[in-house]
Every structure is written in structure tokens, then in C-alpha cells.
Coordinates of C-alpha atoms in Angstrom, one line a residue:
M1313 CA -11.8 -16.4 42.4
T1314 CA -10.5 -19.9 41.9
T1315 CA -9.9 -22.3 39.0
S1316 CA -9.3 -25.4 41.2
R1317 CA -12.6 -27.0 40.3
Y1318 CA -11.8 -26.8 36.5
E1319 CA -9.7 -28.9 34.2
F1320 CA -8.1 -27.2 31.2
K1321 CA -7.5 -29.1 28.0
N1322 CA -5.7 -28.2 24.8
F1323 CA -6.4 -30.1 21.6
T1324 CA -6.9 -29.7 17.9
A1325 CA -10.2 -30.2 16.1
R1326 CA -10.8 -33.8 14.9
L1327 CA -13.3 -35.8 12.9
D1328 CA -14.7 -39.2 13.8
G1329 CA -15.8 -40.4 10.4
D1330 CA -18.0 -37.7 8.9
K1331 CA -18.7 -35.9 12.1
P1332 CA -16.6 -34.2 14.8
D1333 CA -15.4 -36.3 17.7
D1334 CA -17.1 -35.6 21.0
A1335 CA -14.5 -33.1 22.4
T1336 CA -14.6 -31.0 19.2
G1337 CA -18.3 -31.1 18.8
H1338 CA -19.0 -30.0 22.4
W1339 CA -16.4 -27.3 22.1
I1340 CA -18.0 -25.9 19.0
D1341 CA -21.4 -26.0 20.7
A1342 CA -20.0 -24.0 23.6
V1343 CA -18.7 -21.3 21.3
S1344 CA -22.0 -21.1 19.5
L1345 CA -23.7 -20.7 22.9
G1346 CA -21.3 -17.9 23.9
F1347 CA -22.0 -15.9 20.7
H1348 CA -25.7 -16.6 20.6
D1349 CA -25.4 -18.5 17.3
R1350 CA -27.6 -21.3 16.3
K1351 CA -26.3 -24.7 17.3
P1352 CA -24.7 -26.1 14.2
T1353 CA -25.3 -29.5 12.8
D1354 CA -22.6 -32.2 12.8
A1355 CA -22.4 -31.8 9.0
T1356 CA -21.8 -28.0 9.4
K1357 CA -19.2 -28.6 12.1
A1358 CA -17.4 -31.1 9.8
V1359 CA -17.3 -28.6 7.0
H1360 CA -15.6 -26.0 9.2
I1361 CA -13.2 -28.5 10.6
R1362 CA -12.0 -29.7 7.2
R1363 CA -11.7 -26.2 5.8
G1364 CA -9.9 -24.8 8.8
A1365 CA -7.5 -27.6 9.3
A1366 CA -4.6 -25.7 7.7
D1367 CA -4.7 -22.9 10.2
G1368 CA -3.2 -25.0 13.0
K1369 CA -5.5 -23.8 15.7
T1370 CA -5.1 -25.0 19.3
M1371 CA -8.4 -25.1 21.0
T1372 CA -8.6 -24.7 24.8
G1373 CA -11.5 -25.8 26.9
A1374 CA -12.2 -25.2 30.6
Y1375 CA -14.2 -28.1 32.1
D1376 CA -16.2 -28.1 35.3
T1377 CA -15.2 -31.2 37.3
R1378 CA -18.3 -30.8 39.5
A1379 CA -20.9 -30.3 36.8
P1380 CA -24.3 -31.9 37.6
A1381 CA -25.5 -34.6 35.2
E1382 CA -28.1 -32.3 33.7
A1383 CA -25.6 -29.6 32.7
M1384 CA -24.9 -28.9 29.0
P1385 CA -21.9 -31.2 28.1
G1386 CA -18.5 -29.8 27.1
P1387 CA -16.4 -26.8 28.2
V1388 CA -17.7 -23.9 30.2
G1389 CA -14.9 -21.7 28.8
T1390 CA -13.4 -21.7 25.3
F1391 CA -10.3 -20.1 23.7
V1392 CA -8.4 -20.7 20.5
G1393 CA -5.0 -19.5 19.4
Y1394 CA -3.0 -19.8 16.2
D1395 CA -0.2 -18.2 14.2
K1396 CA -0.5 -15.8 11.3
T1397 CA 1.4 -12.6 10.4
L1398 CA 0.7 -8.9 10.9
N1399 CA 1.9 -6.2 8.5
V1400 CA 3.5 -3.6 10.7
G1401 CA 4.8 -1.4 7.8
G1402 CA 8.2 -2.7 6.9
A1403 CA 7.7 -6.4 7.8
L1404 CA 5.2 -9.2 8.2
L1405 CA 5.6 -9.9 11.9
P1406 CA 4.7 -13.3 13.4
A1407 CA 1.5 -12.8 15.4
Y1408 CA -0.4 -15.0 17.8
L1409 CA -4.1 -14.7 17.0
I1410 CA -6.8 -15.2 19.7
S1411 CA -10.4 -16.0 19.0
A1412 CA -13.5 -17.9 20.2
V1413 CA -13.1 -16.6 23.7
T1414 CA -16.2 -17.5 25.8
V1415 CA -17.1 -18.2 29.4
R1416 CA -20.5 -19.6 30.3
P1417 CA -22.4 -17.0 32.3
T1418 CA -22.9 -19.5 35.1
H1419 CA -19.2 -19.8 35.6
R1420 CA -18.0 -16.2 35.4
R1421 CA -15.7 -14.6 38.0
N1422 CA -13.9 -17.9 38.6
G1423 CA -10.7 -16.8 36.8
L1424 CA -11.3 -18.9 33.6
L1425 CA -10.7 -16.1 31.1
R1426 CA -7.5 -15.0 33.0
R1427 CA -6.2 -18.6 33.1
M1428 CA -6.8 -19.3 29.4
M1429 CA -5.5 -15.9 28.3
T1430 CA -2.3 -15.9 30.4
D1431 CA -1.6 -19.5 29.4
G1432 CA -2.0 -18.5 25.7
L1433 CA 0.2 -15.4 26.0
A1434 CA 2.8 -17.4 27.9
G1435 CA 3.0 -20.0 25.2
A1436 CA 3.3 -17.3 22.5
A1437 CA 6.0 -15.5 24.3
E1438 CA 7.9 -18.8 25.0
A1439 CA 7.7 -19.5 21.3
G1440 CA 9.3 -16.1 20.5
T1441 CA 6.1 -14.6 18.9
P1442 CA 6.5 -10.8 19.5
I1443 CA 2.9 -9.8 19.3
A1444 CA -0.6 -11.1 20.0
A1445 CA -3.8 -9.9 18.3
L1446 CA -7.6 -10.3 18.6
T1447 CA -10.9 -8.7 17.7
A1448 CA -13.2 -8.1 20.6
S1449 CA -17.0 -8.6 21.1
E1450 CA -16.9 -6.2 24.0
G1451 CA -14.6 -3.2 24.5
T1452 CA -13.8 -3.5 28.2
I1453 CA -12.4 -7.0 28.4
Y1454 CA -8.9 -7.1 27.2
R1455 CA -7.0 -4.0 28.4
R1456 CA -6.3 -5.8 31.7
F1457 CA -4.2 -8.3 29.7
G1458 CA -2.2 -5.6 27.9
F1459 CA -4.2 -5.3 24.7
G1460 CA -4.8 -1.9 23.1
C1461 CA -7.1 -1.0 20.2
A1462 CA -4.8 -0.2 17.3
V1463 CA -7.3 -0.1 14.4
N1464 CA -10.9 0.9 14.2
K1465 CA -13.5 0.0 11.6
K1466 CA -16.6 1.7 10.2
T1467 CA -20.0 0.3 9.4
M1468 CA -21.4 2.3 6.5
T1469 CA -24.3 2.5 4.1
V1470 CA -23.8 4.0 0.7
D1471 CA -26.6 5.6 -1.3
T1472 CA -26.3 4.6 -5.0
T1473 CA -29.2 6.6 -6.3
P1474 CA -28.3 9.0 -9.2
R1475 CA -26.5 11.2 -6.5
F1476 CA -23.7 8.6 -6.5
G1477 CA -20.9 9.2 -9.0
M1478 CA -17.1 9.4 -9.1
L1479 CA -15.4 12.8 -9.5
V1480 CA -12.6 11.2 -11.5
P1481 CA -13.2 8.1 -13.5
A1482 CA -11.4 5.1 -12.2
P1483 CA -8.6 3.5 -14.3
G1484 CA -8.8 -0.1 -15.6
S1485 CA -12.0 -2.1 -16.0
V1486 CA -14.3 -4.4 -14.0
E1487 CA -15.9 -7.7 -15.0
I1488 CA -18.4 -9.9 -13.2
V1489 CA -17.1 -13.4 -12.7
D1490 CA -18.5 -16.6 -11.3
A1491 CA -18.1 -16.3 -7.6
G1492 CA -16.4 -19.7 -7.5
K1493 CA -13.4 -18.1 -9.3
L1494 CA -12.6 -16.2 -6.1
R1495 CA -11.4 -19.5 -4.5
E1496 CA -8.2 -19.0 -6.5
I1497 CA -8.3 -15.3 -7.3
G1498 CA -9.1 -14.1 -3.8
P1499 CA -6.2 -15.6 -1.8
A1500 CA -3.7 -14.6 -4.5
V1501 CA -4.9 -10.9 -4.5
F1502 CA -5.1 -10.9 -0.7
D1503 CA -1.5 -12.2 -0.4
D1504 CA -0.3 -9.2 -2.5
Y1505 CA -2.5 -6.9 -0.5
H1506 CA -1.3 -8.3 2.8
R1507 CA 2.4 -7.6 1.9
V1508 CA 1.7 -3.8 1.4
Q1509 CA -1.2 -2.9 3.7
I1510 CA -0.2 -1.8 7.1
G1511 CA -2.4 -3.4 9.8
S1512 CA -3.3 -6.4 7.6
V1513 CA -3.6 -9.7 9.4
G1514 CA -3.1 -13.0 7.6
R1515 CA -6.4 -14.7 6.9
Q1516 CA -7.8 -18.1 7.8
G1517 CA -8.2 -20.8 5.2
E1518 CA -12.0 -20.5 5.3
Y1519 CA -11.9 -17.0 3.8
A1520 CA -11.6 -18.4 0.2
D1521 CA -14.8 -20.5 0.8
I1522 CA -16.7 -17.6 2.3
I1523 CA -16.0 -15.0 -0.4
S1524 CA -16.6 -17.6 -3.2
G1525 CA -20.0 -18.6 -1.8
D1526 CA -18.8 -22.1 -1.1
L1527 CA -19.4 -21.7 2.6
G1528 CA -22.5 -19.8 3.8
E1529 CA -23.5 -19.0 7.3
N1530 CA -25.3 -22.3 7.7
G1531 CA -22.3 -24.3 6.5
E1532 CA -23.9 -24.9 3.1
P1533 CA -23.0 -23.2 -0.2
D1534 CA -24.6 -19.8 -0.7
P1535 CA -25.7 -19.4 -4.3
A1536 CA -26.6 -15.7 -3.7
V1537 CA -23.0 -14.7 -3.5
R1538 CA -21.8 -12.7 -6.6
A1539 CA -18.3 -11.5 -7.5
A1540 CA -16.5 -9.0 -9.7
V1541 CA -12.8 -8.4 -10.4
H1542 CA -10.9 -5.2 -11.3
Y1543 CA -8.3 -5.2 -14.1
D1544 CA -5.6 -2.6 -14.3
D1545 CA -4.8 -0.9 -17.7
A1546 CA -2.4 -3.8 -18.5
G1547 CA -5.2 -6.4 -17.9
V1548 CA -3.8 -7.7 -14.6
I1549 CA -6.3 -8.4 -11.8
D1550 CA -5.6 -6.0 -8.9
G1551 CA -8.8 -6.2 -6.9
Y1552 CA -12.1 -8.1 -6.3
V1553 CA -15.4 -7.7 -4.6
S1554 CA -17.7 -10.3 -3.2
Y1555 CA -21.3 -9.4 -2.4
K1556 CA -24.9 -10.6 -2.3
F1557 CA -28.4 -9.1 -2.9
A1558 CA -30.1 -8.8 0.4
G1559 CA -33.5 -10.0 -1.0
W1560 CA -36.6 -8.4 -2.3
G1561 CA -37.9 -8.0 1.2
Q1562 CA -35.4 -5.2 1.8
T1563 CA -36.5 -1.6 1.0
P1564 CA -34.7 0.0 -0.7
G1565 CA -33.0 -2.6 -2.8
T1566 CA -29.8 -3.4 -0.9
I1567 CA -26.5 -5.2 -1.5
D1568 CA -24.5 -6.6 1.4
L1569 CA -20.8 -6.4 0.9
I1570 CA -18.9 -9.5 1.9
D1571 CA -15.3 -8.6 1.0
L1572 CA -13.6 -5.9 -1.1
I1573 CA -9.8 -6.1 -1.6
A1574 CA -8.0 -3.6 -3.8
L1575 CA -4.2 -3.4 -4.3
N1576 CA -4.3 0.3 -5.1
P1577 CA -6.7 3.3 -4.9
G1578 CA -7.6 3.0 -8.6
A1579 CA -8.8 -0.5 -8.1
Y1580 CA -10.7 0.5 -5.0
R1581 CA -12.5 3.4 -6.9
G1582 CA -13.1 1.1 -9.8
L1583 CA -14.8 -1.5 -7.8
W1584 CA -17.0 1.1 -6.1
E1585 CA -17.8 2.6 -9.5
F1586 CA -19.1 -0.9 -10.4
L1587 CA -21.1 -1.4 -7.2
G1588 CA -22.8 2.0 -7.7
S1589 CA -23.9 0.9 -11.2
I1590 CA -25.8 -2.2 -10.3
D1591 CA -29.5 -2.0 -11.4
L1592 CA -32.4 -2.4 -9.0
V1593 CA -30.2 -1.5 -6.0
T1594 CA -29.9 1.9 -4.3
R1595 CA -28.1 1.0 -1.1
I1596 CA -24.9 -0.9 -0.2
K1597 CA -24.2 -2.0 3.3
I1598 CA -20.5 -2.4 4.4
P1599 CA -19.9 -4.1 7.7
G1600 CA -16.3 -3.2 7.9
A1601 CA -15.2 -0.2 5.8
L1602 CA -11.8 1.3 5.2
G1603 CA -10.9 3.5 8.1
D1604 CA -10.1 6.6 6.1
D1605 CA -12.3 8.7 3.8
L1606 CA -11.1 7.6 0.4
L1607 CA -14.6 6.7 -0.8
A1608 CA -16.2 9.9 0.3
A1609 CA -13.4 11.9 -1.2
S1610 CA -13.9 10.2 -4.5
L1611 CA -17.6 10.9 -4.9
V1612 CA -19.5 13.8 -6.4
D1613 CA -21.7 13.9 -3.3
A1614 CA -19.8 12.7 -0.2
R1615 CA -23.1 12.7 1.7
T1616 CA -24.1 9.5 -0.1
V1617 CA -21.7 7.8 2.4
N1618 CA -23.3 7.4 5.8
V1619 CA -21.2 6.0 8.7
T1620 CA -23.5 4.2 11.1
E1621 CA -20.8 2.9 13.5
D1622 CA -17.2 3.6 14.2
R1623 CA -15.8 1.2 16.7
D1624 CA -12.7 -0.8 17.8
H1625 CA -11.6 -3.6 15.6
L1626 CA -8.0 -4.8 15.8
W1627 CA -6.5 -5.1 19.3
L1628 CA -2.8 -5.7 19.7
R1629 CA -0.6 -6.9 22.6
I1630 CA 3.1 -6.4 22.4
L1631 CA 5.1 -9.3 23.9
D1632 CA 8.6 -8.3 22.8
T1633 CA 9.1 -4.5 22.8
A1634 CA 12.4 -4.5 21.0
A1635 CA 11.4 -7.0 18.3
C1636 CA 8.2 -5.1 17.5
L1637 CA 9.7 -1.6 17.4
E1638 CA 12.7 -2.7 15.3
A1639 CA 10.4 -4.5 12.8
R1640 CA 8.4 -1.5 11.5
D1641 CA 9.5 1.4 9.3
Y1642 CA 9.6 5.0 10.4
D1643 CA 9.2 8.2 8.4
A1644 CA 10.9 10.5 10.9
D1645 CA 14.2 10.2 12.7
G1646 CA 14.2 10.6 16.5
R1647 CA 15.6 9.5 19.8
L1648 CA 13.2 8.6 22.7
T1649 CA 13.6 6.9 26.0
F1650 CA 10.5 5.5 27.4
R1651 CA 9.2 3.4 30.3
V1652 CA 6.7 0.6 29.7
D1653 CA 4.5 -0.9 32.5
D1654 CA 3.3 -4.4 31.9
S1655 CA 1.5 -6.3 34.7
L1656 CA 2.4 -9.6 33.0
G1657 CA 6.0 -8.6 32.6
Y1658 CA 6.6 -9.4 28.9
A1659 CA 7.1 -5.8 27.6
A1660 CA 8.1 -4.1 30.8
G1661 CA 11.2 -2.0 31.2
T1662 CA 12.9 1.2 30.1
Y1663 CA 14.0 1.4 26.5
L1664 CA 15.9 3.7 24.2
L1665 CA 14.4 3.9 20.6
E1666 CA 16.8 5.5 18.1
V1667 CA 15.4 6.0 14.6
A1668 CA 17.7 6.9 11.6
G1669 CA 17.1 6.4 7.9
G1670 CA 13.7 4.9 8.5
R1671 CA 14.8 2.0 10.8
G1672 CA 14.7 1.8 14.5
T1673 CA 17.1 0.3 17.0
V1674 CA 16.0 -0.5 20.5
T1675 CA 18.3 -0.8 23.6
K1676 CA 17.1 -1.9 27.0
E1677 CA 18.1 0.7 29.6
P1678 CA 18.3 0.4 33.4
D1679 CA 14.8 0.5 34.9
D1680 CA 15.6 3.7 36.8
A1681 CA 17.0 5.6 33.8
P1682 CA 15.3 8.9 33.0
S1683 CA 12.5 8.6 30.4
D1684 CA 10.9 11.0 27.9
F1685 CA 7.5 9.3 28.3
K1686 CA 5.8 6.6 30.3
L1687 CA 2.9 4.3 29.2
D1688 CA 1.2 1.0 29.8
V1689 CA 1.9 -1.8 27.3
A1690 CA -1.8 -1.5 26.2
D1691 CA -1.1 2.0 25.0
L1692 CA 2.2 1.2 23.4
S1693 CA 0.3 -1.5 21.5
A1694 CA -2.4 1.0 20.5
I1695 CA 0.0 3.5 19.0
Y1696 CA 2.3 0.9 17.5
L1697 CA 0.9 0.9 13.9
G1698 CA 0.4 4.6 13.9
A1699 CA -3.4 4.8 13.4
V1700 CA -3.9 5.9 17.0
S1701 CA -2.2 9.3 17.7
P1702 CA 0.1 9.4 20.7
L1703 CA -1.1 13.0 21.2
T1704 CA -4.6 11.8 21.7
L1705 CA -3.5 9.3 24.4
I1706 CA -1.3 12.0 26.0
D1707 CA -4.4 14.3 26.2
A1708 CA -6.4 11.4 27.6
G1709 CA -3.9 10.9 30.4
R1710 CA -2.8 7.5 29.2
I1711 CA 0.7 8.6 28.2
T1712 CA 2.9 10.8 30.4
A1713 CA 5.3 12.9 28.3
A1714 CA 8.1 15.0 29.9
S1715 CA 7.4 17.9 27.6
R1716 CA 5.5 19.1 24.5
D1717 CA 8.6 18.7 22.4
V1718 CA 8.7 15.0 23.4
A1719 CA 5.0 14.7 22.4
T1720 CA 5.8 16.2 19.0
T1721 CA 8.7 13.9 18.4
L1722 CA 6.6 10.9 19.6
R1723 CA 3.9 11.8 17.1
A1724 CA 6.3 12.2 14.2
V1725 CA 8.2 9.0 14.9
F1726 CA 5.1 6.8 15.2
A1727 CA 3.2 8.3 12.3
P1728 CA 2.4 5.6 9.8
G1729 CA 3.8 5.4 6.3
G1730 CA 0.4 5.0 4.8
S1731 CA -3.2 4.1 5.6
V1732 CA -3.6 1.5 8.4
W1733 CA -6.4 -1.0 8.0
C1734 CA -7.4 -4.5 8.8
T1735 CA -9.9 -6.4 6.6
T1736 CA -9.6 -9.7 8.5
E1737 CA -12.2 -10.9 10.9
F1738 CA -11.1 -13.5 13.4

């Protein structure tokens, strides 16, 4: 495994007039190839470049210096990193987001992914960013780099025939609005949501364009996108939904949910009450549903909710153990000494976590100090937000606890202060 024949370049997306420059255009083509997307036009590329400029993304390309003349131009490996925030329950923690990771199949097992990933993580750690995050197309790739799945998501369909109905009427009201209104309403509501929702990740600038229908899958506006907003009893907007009719070719009549953000359970129930009332539709598809069972618990017939997939979503990688553990809130006091193994070294060591009054203090201990439990950084990252139970990982052999009392304390200390969920795709 060698990277000696490859050249690695970091750059930002640029336009040459009304189209991407060659480096940017070829990089985008390489990402499209990796994810089996259609090759976008120059006009589509330009739209994405303009609307994503504020995110400050650094694009990495791995280039084959021995490529034959007939080879597809551009990088044979891609990677992008940029900075957002992660709600850890108590703080918005700076986070290094990783996306668009591809390696051309003809260049696998040459160390390209490892080189791009380790360089990206090294840069984030050097900048003082305490945690990295990604969403994975495959579930077996990223544990080797210290990532653990911290939040799952569900794909669901909801039957909105007459069986659908709320046990308790939702407060407030809902109004249909022009989808374009979500360009302003959406980011404002999401900012409030992001401040209170554990597991929420800051969104890319393009989200406002997607939920408003200004940016469809082909880079053009999508006039099929519709929107509605929820008002609380005081007339203040506290939620919205973006959706589209799947077309008359779908049987039964189906709505595809694009985005639903609610600042409280009442708004969530109210938006679903609205969705269930739409005429000529008896099914709603949700590609990434709330991880708990709030919707099912709210309905007269919980069987109208059908989970078709429950899979990993948000993967975290702790880079600074003390900074991460001291940032979040805790609902139970406790004192735990633990050993973290980290093949890249960033989070490795023995630590003492002392929690009192909802806040944690972390002290680095000698490496050979006795520990209450031992785990890999991937598993510490998995339990960090609280959605993954430490007891599950203990039973799976991924965490070694000195006693059952330690396991009980560990579960109590890391329990989340509310639901844990991430609505952001990246």
C-alpha cells in the first residue's frame, strides 16, 4: 500500500466566468462518479459552487501522476472538510465535518482514503477542533479511523388513510405558504432548533435552497416543492415542513417529505396532523425520521407508522477527550476513571471524569492508573451524546467495565437530557 505515485492537492471551489474552473469541475465529476450520480452540467456545478461558497469547504483531490492519456481526468480520490457546530447537550461544540469521500475503484488499496482522512483529522486537531463528524455510505469504513455511530435514523412510511388521526389535538395552527418563503423562515427556525436539539449539526448554506424548491436534484428550481408552517398559540412560527407530491404514477398517492423541523412536540404533532389531512394522498415517505417513537405514540393507530429501515446516520470522532466531555451537560453525578485507546493518538490516555451539578470536569491521569472501564475512541464517540447505551456496548464486548456498579454509573452519567437526533445530511 503506497501513495508515492499520487499527488494530493487542497483547494476551494472556484468559477471561471459562469462555469467551474477545470480543477473544480473535474473534482465534482469524480464525486458524482463515486456516488453513481449523473454527471452534472457546468451550469449545475456553478449553481452549487455559488450557493455553497459560505460554508468554507476545503476540497482535497488525490491525483494519479502515472495516469494514461485515456483515463478520466481529475482526481481518483476526493475528500472535503469544513467547520460547523454540533449540539452536544449543553453547548454548540465546534465540529469538523467530512463529506464527499470517494476513491475510484481502480485505485483502491493504495492508502488514498487513509492519507486524506488522517491529513484532515490532523488539520482539525491542530486547529483545536475537538470533534469530527460524518455520515457514511457504508457502515464498515470509518471505525478504523476512530469514528463511532452516535445517532441512527429511520426510514418510514406513514399510512394517512382514515386510520390516521391524533389521540390529542395539536396546539396552534398550520398554514400552507409559498415554498419560497422557507428561504428566510427555514434557516431562522433551524437556528433555534439547533440550539436546543441534542445531536443537531449545523447546516450547509444550500439547505435553504433545497427546502424552498430553489435547488432541485438537477440544479434547477423544483416547482413541485410545497411548504407549510406551524404557528403556536401566540401566532409565532415554531416549525415548518417542506414536501412534494411524488406524481400520479405512484400508487397509492404519495408525498415525499423533504424536511420537517419543529421547535417543540406540539409543533411536530401539528405538522403531522396537517400532512395526514392532505387530499388525494394516503402515504407519506420519510427518508430520515426522528429516532424516537413520538409520532407513533401520538396516533390513534400506531400501526400506520411503518419503519422500513433503521440504520446508522451520524458518526462522531472525538479528537480532544477533555474538551468534549466538559462541554456537555449531565443529569447524574458520578466519578469514573477510564482508559481510551486511540490508534491515531488524539484521544488516547487515562482520564478521570467527575460530574457534579450537571457539569463534568476531566483530569488526565497517569497512563497506568487503575481504570473503571476501558474502551476505544470509536466507542467513546458512540456513547458521547447518550443515544447509544454504554450497557449495550458492554454486552457487545466493546467496553470493558470493572464491575456492574461501574456499568450502572456509566449508563446514568452518559444518559442524555432529552431526545438525540440529527436532521442534517452532509
